[in-house]
CSV table of C-alpha atoms and ligand atoms in Angstrom, one decimal:
chain,number,residue,atom,x,y,z
A,4,MET,CA,0.0,0.0,0.0
A,5,THR,CA,1.4,3.3,-1.0
A,6,THR,CA,0.1,6.6,0.5
A,7,VAL,CA,0.3,9.7,-1.7
A,8,CYS,CA,-0.9,13.1,-0.5
A,9,VAL,CA,-1.7,16.0,-2.8
A,10,THR,CA,-0.7,19.1,-0.9
A,11,ASN,CA,0.0,22.8,-1.3
A,12,GLN,CA,-1.2,25.4,1.2
A,13,LYS,CA,-2.2,27.6,-1.7
A,14,GLY,CA,-5.9,27.2,-2.7
A,15,GLY,CA,-7.0,26.7,-6.3
A,16,CYS,CA,-3.8,25.2,-7.6
A,17,GLY,CA,-5.4,21.9,-8.6
A,18,LYS,CA,-5.0,19.6,-5.6
A,19,THR,CA,-8.6,18.3,-5.6
A,20,THR,CA,-8.7,17.9,-9.4
A,21,THR,CA,-5.5,16.0,-9.2
A,22,ALA,CA,-6.5,13.8,-6.3
A,23,VAL,CA,-9.9,12.8,-7.9
A,24,ASN,CA,-8.6,12.3,-11.4
A,25,LEU,CA,-5.4,10.5,-10.4
A,26,ALA,CA,-7.4,8.2,-8.2
A,27,TRP,CA,-9.7,7.4,-11.1
A,28,SER,CA,-6.8,7.0,-13.6
A,29,LEU,CA,-5.0,4.6,-11.2
A,30,THR,CA,-8.1,2.4,-11.0
A,31,ARG,CA,-8.2,2.3,-14.8
A,32,LEU,CA,-4.6,0.9,-14.7
A,33,GLY,CA,-5.9,-1.9,-12.4
A,34,LYS,CA,-5.1,-0.4,-9.0
A,35,THR,CA,-7.4,-0.3,-6.0
A,36,VAL,CA,-7.6,3.2,-4.5
A,37,LEU,CA,-8.9,4.8,-1.4
A,38,LEU,CA,-9.4,8.5,-1.7
A,39,ALA,CA,-9.3,10.3,1.6
A,40,ASP,CA,-10.8,13.8,1.6
A,41,LEU,CA,-9.0,15.7,4.3
A,42,ASP,CA,-10.4,19.2,3.5
A,43,PRO,CA,-13.3,20.5,5.5
A,44,GLN,CA,-14.6,22.0,2.2
A,45,GLY,CA,-15.3,18.4,1.0
A,46,HIS,CA,-14.5,19.3,-2.6
A,47,ALA,CA,-13.1,15.8,-3.4
A,48,SER,CA,-16.3,14.2,-2.0
A,49,LEU,CA,-18.5,16.6,-3.9
A,50,GLY,CA,-16.3,16.1,-7.1
A,51,LEU,CA,-17.3,12.4,-7.0
A,52,GLY,CA,-21.0,13.2,-6.5
A,53,PHE,CA,-21.4,12.7,-2.8
A,54,ASP,CA,-23.7,15.1,-1.0
A,55,THR,CA,-21.5,16.2,2.0
A,56,ASP,CA,-24.5,17.5,4.0
A,57,LEU,CA,-26.0,14.1,4.2
A,58,LEU,CA,-23.1,12.1,5.6
A,59,ASP,CA,-23.4,10.0,8.8
A,60,ARG,CA,-19.8,9.4,9.0
A,61,THR,CA,-16.7,11.2,7.7
A,62,ILE,CA,-13.0,11.2,7.9
A,63,ARG,CA,-13.5,13.2,11.1
A,64,ASP,CA,-14.7,10.0,12.8
A,65,CYS,CA,-11.5,8.2,11.7
A,66,LEU,CA,-9.3,10.9,13.3
A,67,VAL,CA,-11.3,11.0,16.5
A,68,ARG,CA,-11.1,7.2,16.8
A,69,PRO,CA,-8.3,5.8,14.6
A,70,SER,CA,-9.3,2.2,15.4
A,71,LEU,CA,-12.6,2.7,13.7
A,72,PRO,CA,-12.8,0.4,10.7
A,73,VAL,CA,-12.6,2.4,7.6
A,74,GLY,CA,-15.2,0.1,6.2
A,75,GLU,CA,-17.7,1.9,8.4
A,76,VAL,CA,-16.9,5.2,6.9
A,77,PHE,CA,-16.0,4.9,3.2
A,78,LEU,CA,-18.4,5.3,0.4
A,79,PRO,CA,-17.8,3.2,-2.8
A,80,PHE,CA,-17.6,5.1,-6.0
A,81,SER,CA,-16.7,2.1,-8.2
A,82,ASP,CA,-15.5,-1.4,-7.7
A,83,LYS,CA,-11.9,-0.2,-7.4
A,84,LEU,CA,-12.4,3.3,-5.8
A,85,ASP,CA,-13.6,4.0,-2.3
A,86,VAL,CA,-13.9,7.5,-0.8
A,87,VAL,CA,-13.6,8.6,2.8
A,88,PRO,CA,-15.6,11.8,2.6
A,89,ALA,CA,-15.2,15.0,4.6
A,90,ASN,CA,-17.4,17.9,5.4
A,91,ILE,CA,-17.4,21.1,7.4
A,92,SER,CA,-17.5,19.1,10.7
A,93,LEU,CA,-13.8,18.5,10.2
A,94,ALA,CA,-13.0,22.2,10.6
A,95,SER,CA,-13.3,22.3,14.4
A,96,LEU,CA,-11.2,19.1,15.0
A,97,GLU,CA,-7.9,20.8,15.5
A,98,GLN,CA,-9.2,22.8,18.5
A,99,GLU,CA,-11.0,19.7,19.9
A,100,LEU,CA,-7.8,17.6,19.9
A,101,ALA,CA,-5.6,20.4,21.3
A,102,GLY,CA,-3.4,18.9,24.0
A,103,GLU,CA,-4.1,15.3,23.0
A,104,PRO,CA,-0.9,13.3,22.7
A,105,GLU,CA,0.2,12.1,19.3
A,106,ARG,CA,-2.6,13.9,17.5
A,107,GLU,CA,-0.4,14.2,14.4
A,108,LEU,CA,-0.4,10.4,14.2
A,109,ARG,CA,-4.1,10.0,14.0
A,110,LEU,CA,-4.4,9.5,10.2
A,111,ARG,CA,-1.4,7.3,10.1
A,112,GLN,CA,-2.9,5.1,12.9
A,113,ALA,CA,-6.2,5.0,11.1
A,114,LEU,CA,-4.5,3.8,7.9
A,115,VAL,CA,-2.5,1.2,9.8
A,116,SER,CA,-5.7,-0.4,10.9
A,117,LEU,CA,-6.8,-0.5,7.3
A,118,GLY,CA,-4.3,-3.3,6.6
A,119,ARG,CA,-3.2,-3.7,3.0
A,120,VAL,CA,-6.5,-3.6,1.3
A,121,TYR,CA,-5.7,-0.9,-1.3
A,122,ASP,CA,-2.8,-0.4,-3.7
A,123,TYR,CA,-3.0,3.3,-3.2
A,124,VAL,CA,-4.3,5.7,-0.6
A,125,LEU,CA,-4.6,9.2,-2.0
A,126,ILE,CA,-5.1,12.1,0.4
A,127,ASP,CA,-6.6,15.4,-0.7
A,128,CYS,CA,-5.2,18.1,1.7
A,129,PRO,CA,-6.8,21.4,2.7
A,130,PRO,CA,-5.2,24.7,1.7
A,131,SER,CA,-3.2,25.2,4.9
A,132,LEU,CA,-0.2,23.9,6.6
A,133,GLY,CA,-2.0,23.2,9.9
A,134,PHE,CA,-2.8,20.0,11.8
A,135,LEU,CA,-4.7,18.3,9.0
A,136,THR,CA,-1.8,18.7,6.5
A,137,ILE,CA,0.7,17.5,9.1
A,138,ASN,CA,-1.4,14.4,9.7
A,139,ALA,CA,-1.3,13.8,5.9
A,140,LEU,CA,2.4,14.2,5.7
A,141,VAL,CA,3.0,12.0,8.7
A,142,ALA,CA,1.0,9.3,7.0
A,143,THR,CA,2.4,9.7,3.5
A,144,ASP,CA,5.0,8.0,1.4
A,145,GLU,CA,4.8,10.5,-1.5
A,146,ALA,CA,3.7,14.1,-1.8
A,147,ILE,CA,2.4,15.6,-5.0
A,148,ILE,CA,2.6,19.4,-5.0
A,149,PRO,CA,0.5,20.9,-7.8
A,150,VAL,CA,1.7,24.3,-9.0
A,151,GLU,CA,-0.5,26.4,-11.3
A,152,THR,CA,1.6,27.4,-14.3
A,153,SER,CA,-1.0,30.1,-15.2
A,154,SER,CA,0.0,32.3,-12.3
A,155,PHE,CA,3.6,32.8,-11.5
A,156,SER,CA,3.3,31.4,-8.0
A,157,VAL,CA,6.0,29.5,-6.3
A,158,HIS,CA,5.0,31.6,-3.3
A,159,GLY,CA,4.9,29.5,-0.2
A,160,LEU,CA,6.6,26.5,-1.9
A,161,GLU,CA,9.7,26.8,0.2
A,162,ARG,CA,7.7,26.8,3.4
A,163,LEU,CA,5.9,23.7,2.3
A,164,LEU,CA,9.2,21.9,1.5
A,165,GLU,CA,10.6,22.9,4.9
A,166,THR,CA,7.5,21.5,6.5
A,167,ILE,CA,8.0,18.2,4.6
A,168,GLU,CA,11.6,18.1,5.8
A,169,MET,CA,10.5,18.8,9.4
A,170,VAL,CA,8.1,15.8,9.2
A,171,GLU,CA,10.8,13.6,7.7
A,172,ARG,CA,13.1,14.5,10.6
A,173,ASN,CA,10.5,13.8,13.2
A,174,THR,CA,9.3,10.5,11.8
A,175,GLY,CA,12.5,9.2,10.3
A,176,ARG,CA,10.7,8.4,7.1
A,177,ARG,CA,11.5,9.8,3.7
A,178,ILE,CA,8.7,11.5,1.7
A,179,GLN,CA,9.2,11.5,-2.0
A,180,ALA,CA,8.0,15.0,-2.9
A,181,ARG,CA,7.4,16.0,-6.5
A,182,VAL,CA,6.0,19.1,-8.2
A,183,LEU,CA,3.2,18.8,-10.8
A,184,ALA,CA,2.6,21.6,-13.3
A,185,THR,CA,-1.1,22.2,-13.5
A,186,ASP,CA,-3.4,24.5,-15.5
A,187,PHE,CA,-0.8,24.6,-18.2
A,188,HIS,CA,-1.6,26.8,-21.2
A,189,GLY,CA,0.5,25.2,-23.9
A,190,ASN,CA,0.0,28.0,-26.3
A,191,THR,CA,1.3,30.8,-24.1
A,192,ARG,CA,5.0,31.7,-23.8
A,193,TYR,CA,4.3,32.5,-20.2
A,194,SER,CA,3.2,29.0,-19.1
A,195,ARG,CA,6.2,27.5,-21.0
A,196,GLU,CA,8.7,29.8,-19.4
A,197,PHE,CA,7.3,29.1,-16.0
A,198,HIS,CA,7.5,25.4,-16.6
A,199,GLU,CA,11.1,25.8,-17.6
A,200,THR,CA,11.8,27.7,-14.3
A,201,LEU,CA,10.2,24.8,-12.4
A,202,ALA,CA,12.3,22.3,-14.3
A,203,GLN,CA,15.5,24.2,-13.3
A,204,ARG,CA,14.5,24.5,-9.7
A,205,PHE,CA,13.2,21.0,-9.2
A,206,GLY,CA,14.9,18.8,-11.8
A,207,GLU,CA,14.0,15.2,-11.2
A,208,GLN,CA,11.5,16.3,-8.6
A,209,LEU,CA,9.2,17.8,-11.3
A,210,PHE,CA,6.8,15.4,-13.0
A,211,GLU,CA,7.4,15.1,-16.7
A,212,THR,CA,3.6,15.0,-17.2
A,213,VAL,CA,1.9,18.4,-17.2
A,214,ILE,CA,-1.8,19.0,-16.7
A,215,HIS,CA,-3.2,21.2,-19.4
A,216,HIS,CA,-5.8,23.9,-18.9
A,217,SER,CA,-9.3,22.9,-20.0
A,218,VAL,CA,-12.8,23.8,-19.1
A,219,VAL,CA,-13.7,20.1,-18.9
A,220,ALA,CA,-11.8,19.9,-15.5
A,221,LYS,CA,-14.3,22.3,-13.9
A,222,ASP,CA,-17.2,21.0,-15.8
A,223,ALA,CA,-16.7,17.3,-14.8
A,224,ALA,CA,-16.2,18.4,-11.1
A,225,ALA,CA,-19.5,20.3,-11.2
A,226,ARG,CA,-21.2,17.1,-12.5
A,227,GLY,CA,-19.7,15.0,-9.7
A,228,LEU,CA,-17.6,12.9,-12.1
A,229,PRO,CA,-13.9,12.2,-12.8
A,230,VAL,CA,-12.9,13.8,-16.1
A,231,GLY,CA,-12.3,10.3,-17.6
A,232,ARG,CA,-16.0,9.5,-17.0
A,233,ALA,CA,-17.4,12.8,-18.3
A,234,TYR,CA,-14.9,13.4,-21.1
A,235,HIS,CA,-13.2,10.2,-21.9
A,236,HIS,CA,-9.9,10.8,-23.8
A,237,SER,CA,-10.1,14.5,-23.5
A,238,LYS,CA,-6.7,16.3,-23.0
A,239,VAL,CA,-7.0,16.5,-19.3
A,240,ASP,CA,-8.1,12.9,-19.0
A,241,ASN,CA,-5.1,11.8,-21.1
A,242,ASP,CA,-2.9,14.0,-18.8
A,243,TYR,CA,-4.0,12.3,-15.7
A,244,MET,CA,-3.6,8.9,-17.3
A,245,ALA,CA,-0.1,9.9,-18.1
A,246,LEU,CA,0.5,11.1,-14.5
A,247,ALA,CA,-0.8,7.7,-13.1
A,248,THR,CA,1.5,5.9,-15.5
A,249,GLU,CA,4.5,8.0,-14.5
A,250,ILE,CA,3.8,7.4,-10.8
A,251,LEU,CA,3.5,3.6,-11.3
A,252,GLU,CA,6.7,3.5,-13.3
A,253,SER,CA,8.6,5.4,-10.7
A,254,ALA,CA,7.2,3.6,-7.6
A,255,PRO,CA,9.9,3.9,-5.0
A,256,VAL,CA,11.4,1.0,-3.1
A,257,VAL,CA,10.3,1.2,0.5
A,258,GLU,CA,13.3,1.7,2.7
A,259,VAL,CA,13.3,-1.1,5.3
A,260,GLU,CA,15.2,0.8,7.9
A,261,ASN,CA,12.9,3.8,7.9
A,262,LEU,CA,9.9,1.5,8.1
A,263,ARG,CA,11.5,-0.1,11.2
A,264,GLU,CA,11.9,3.2,12.9
A,265,TRP,CA,8.3,4.0,12.1
A,266,GLU,CA,7.1,0.7,13.6
A,267,GLU,CA,9.1,1.5,16.7
A,268,LYS,CA,7.1,4.8,17.1
A,269,LEU,CA,3.8,3.0,16.6
A,270,PHE,CA,4.4,-0.3,18.4
A,271,GLY,CA,7.5,0.1,20.6
A,272,PRO,CA,7.0,0.8,24.3
A,273,SER,CA,6.1,4.5,24.9
A,274,VAL,CA,6.6,6.2,28.2
A,275,ARG,CA,4.2,8.8,29.6
A,276,GLY,CA,5.2,10.2,32.9
A,277,GLU,CA,5.6,7.1,35.2
A,278,GLU,CA,3.6,4.8,33.0
A,279,ILE,CA,4.8,2.5,30.2
A,280,VAL,CA,2.4,1.7,27.4
A,281,PHE,CA,3.4,-1.6,25.7
A,282,ARG,CA,2.0,-2.1,22.3
A,283,LEU,CA,2.6,-5.0,20.0
A,284,GLN,CA,1.2,-6.1,16.7
A,285,ALA,CA,0.9,-9.8,16.7
A,286,PRO,CA,-1.8,-11.0,14.3
A,287,GLY,CA,-3.3,-14.5,14.7
A,288,VAL,CA,-2.2,-15.3,18.2
A,289,ARG,CA,-4.4,-16.1,21.2
A,290,ARG,CA,-2.6,-14.6,24.2
A,291,VAL,CA,0.1,-11.9,24.7
A,292,GLN,CA,1.6,-11.0,28.1
A,293,VAL,CA,4.5,-8.8,29.1
A,294,ALA,CA,7.0,-9.8,31.8
A,295,GLY,CA,9.7,-7.7,33.3
A,296,ARG,CA,11.3,-6.4,36.5
A,297,PHE,CA,8.1,-4.3,37.1
A,298,ASN,CA,6.0,-7.5,37.7
A,299,ASP,CA,8.8,-9.8,39.0
A,300,TRP,CA,8.9,-11.5,35.6
A,301,ASN,CA,5.4,-12.9,36.2
A,302,PRO,CA,3.5,-13.0,32.9
A,303,SER,CA,0.2,-13.6,34.5
A,304,LEU,CA,0.6,-10.1,36.0
A,305,GLY,CA,1.1,-8.6,32.6
A,306,GLU,CA,-1.9,-9.7,30.5
A,307,MET,CA,-2.3,-7.6,27.4
A,308,ARG,CA,-5.5,-6.8,25.8
A,309,GLN,CA,-6.2,-6.9,22.1
A,310,ASP,CA,-8.0,-4.0,20.4
A,311,PRO,CA,-10.7,-5.8,18.5
A,312,ILE,CA,-10.5,-3.3,15.6
A,313,SER,CA,-6.8,-2.6,15.0
A,314,GLY,CA,-5.7,-6.0,16.4
A,315,VAL,CA,-2.9,-4.3,18.4
A,316,TRP,CA,-2.2,-5.7,21.8
A,317,SER,CA,-1.5,-3.3,24.7
A,318,VAL,CA,-1.2,-2.8,28.4
A,319,ARG,CA,-0.3,0.1,30.7
A,320,VAL,CA,2.1,-0.5,33.5
A,321,ARG,CA,2.8,2.0,36.3
A,322,VAL,CA,6.4,2.1,37.4
A,323,SER,CA,8.9,4.4,39.2
A,324,PRO,CA,11.7,5.9,37.2
A,325,GLY,CA,14.4,3.5,36.2
A,326,SER,CA,15.5,1.1,33.5
A,327,TYR,CA,13.3,-1.9,32.8
A,328,GLN,CA,14.1,-5.1,31.0
A,329,TYR,CA,11.2,-7.0,29.6
A,330,ARG,CA,10.0,-9.7,27.2
A,331,TYR,CA,6.7,-10.5,25.6
A,332,VAL,CA,5.2,-13.9,26.1
A,333,ILE,CA,3.2,-14.8,23.0
A,334,ASP,CA,1.1,-18.0,23.5
A,335,GLY,CA,3.7,-19.2,26.1
A,336,GLU,CA,6.8,-18.3,24.0
A,337,TRP,CA,9.2,-15.6,25.5
A,338,ILE,CA,10.3,-13.2,22.8
A,339,GLU,CA,12.1,-9.8,22.6
A,340,ASP,CA,10.1,-6.8,21.5
A,341,PRO,CA,10.4,-6.9,17.6
A,342,ALA,CA,9.7,-3.1,17.6
A,343,ASN,CA,12.4,-2.1,20.1
A,344,GLU,CA,16.0,-1.8,19.1
A,345,ARG,CA,17.3,-1.4,22.7
A,346,HIS,CA,18.5,-4.6,24.4
A,347,GLU,CA,20.5,-5.6,27.4
A,348,PHE,CA,21.7,-8.9,28.8
A,349,GLY,CA,19.8,-10.0,31.9
A,350,GLU,CA,21.2,-11.7,35.0
A,351,THR,CA,20.2,-15.1,33.6
A,352,GLY,CA,22.3,-14.4,30.4
A,353,PHE,CA,19.3,-13.9,28.1
A,354,ARG,CA,19.0,-10.8,26.0
A,355,ASN,CA,16.0,-8.7,26.9
A,356,SER,CA,14.4,-5.6,25.5
A,357,VAL,CA,14.8,-2.4,27.6
A,358,VAL,CA,12.7,0.6,28.2
A,359,LEU,CA,13.8,3.7,30.2
A,360,VAL,CA,11.5,5.6,32.4
A,361,GLY,CA,12.6,9.1,33.6
A,362,ASP,CA,16.1,10.3,32.7
A,363,LYS,CA,18.1,7.8,34.7
B,24,ADP,N1,-6.4,21.7,-15.6
B,24,ADP,C1,-7.4,22.5,-15.3
B,24,ADP,N2,-8.0,23.3,-16.2
B,24,ADP,C2,-9.0,24.1,-15.9
B,24,ADP,N3,-9.5,24.3,-14.7
B,24,ADP,C3,-9.0,23.6,-13.7
B,24,ADP,C4,-7.9,22.7,-13.9
B,24,ADP,N4,-7.6,22.1,-12.7
B,24,ADP,C5,-8.4,22.6,-11.8
B,24,ADP,N5,-9.2,23.5,-12.4
B,24,ADP,C6,-10.3,24.3,-11.7
B,24,ADP,O1,-9.6,25.2,-10.8
B,24,ADP,C7,-10.3,25.3,-9.6
B,24,ADP,C8,-9.4,25.0,-8.5
B,24,ADP,O2,-9.0,23.6,-8.6
B,24,ADP,P1,-9.0,22.6,-7.4
B,24,ADP,O3,-8.5,21.3,-7.9
B,24,ADP,O4,-10.2,22.6,-6.6
B,24,ADP,O5,-7.8,23.3,-6.5
B,24,ADP,P2,-7.4,23.1,-5.0
B,24,ADP,O6,-7.9,21.8,-4.5
B,24,ADP,O7,-6.0,23.2,-4.9
B,24,ADP,O8,-8.1,24.3,-4.2
B,24,ADP,C9,-11.5,24.4,-9.7
B,24,ADP,O9,-12.6,25.1,-10.1
B,24,ADP,C10,-11.1,23.4,-10.8
B,24,ADP,O10,-12.2,22.9,-11.5
B,25,MG,MG1,-9.2,21.3,-2.9
């Protein structure tokens, strides 16, 4: 599963048009796609014909409760394309989640509980660099940055790139960011010169595909259809098919080490004050316990509970500051924590996982 967000804090540069039509083009090349609308304006949902006023559940529910099965939220558009819709109820979420720990990880967590059902998850970002866009960047493997070639506007692009780098540093994951020239007027010198400027600045990071200007883009959206449905083989339809092909042909190889670091963040032990939260992903097992110095290595005092939705096993343990060796006991078998790189040898000569509480 590859996650791609379409982002640029500037409004009107073609994010939603790109998210919707790239999603549709990928399905025509045989891929299954989930399109997540992360904009309170709900333009991607509207662009595929969903009435955003009538929704029982939206992406907001996934962010409030990331273990919620996406199956309870998505709306099918076709046999290969599902949509997690959004509406104005998303606008107040940032304030509501203020002070909540790990609130930038919400979307990532929601997508983890998805499993590997889709080939691609596309995220349509709102026109801002706030909490929602950070959630998208934290969750994403690739970022598409549409830039309108009809207005000379690289304004804000540097800040967006800095934000992407900041997220890369904090998560230890690389985001493949590429710029997409949109609203291209092929017959004007202006558009061509601007495209040339983008090519000089971004080199390989600029898509070869450009999206031409055409009224069919707006018209199809107003009819709640992808361009390829409303105007099959029109110029813009062909452009988005070319974009989908370019993306499939340049699919990056997932860097295993970064994935590991990421898993540590999601599943390793996390310390909050004087409490350790142990989290482990162990599908298909019956019982998981944790044993360590904090419970005299007695697994029956460390029963972990499985979240019925995400399948993640967890338990909270209160301790005083110090260093704690531990192991998981999975169906009776003692193992080190696969999501924790820190180890120490215990008194009995076995290597154990270690978690530090406080700054001792
Ligand atoms: N290639 C294009 N040609 C003509 N109009 C376009 C094109 N792409 C987008 N538009 C129109 O420009 C407006 C802004 O596009 P949109 O995708 O909604 O941008 P964003 O999501 O970045 O705000 C919309 O009315 C859309 O229909
Ligand atoms: Mg939009």
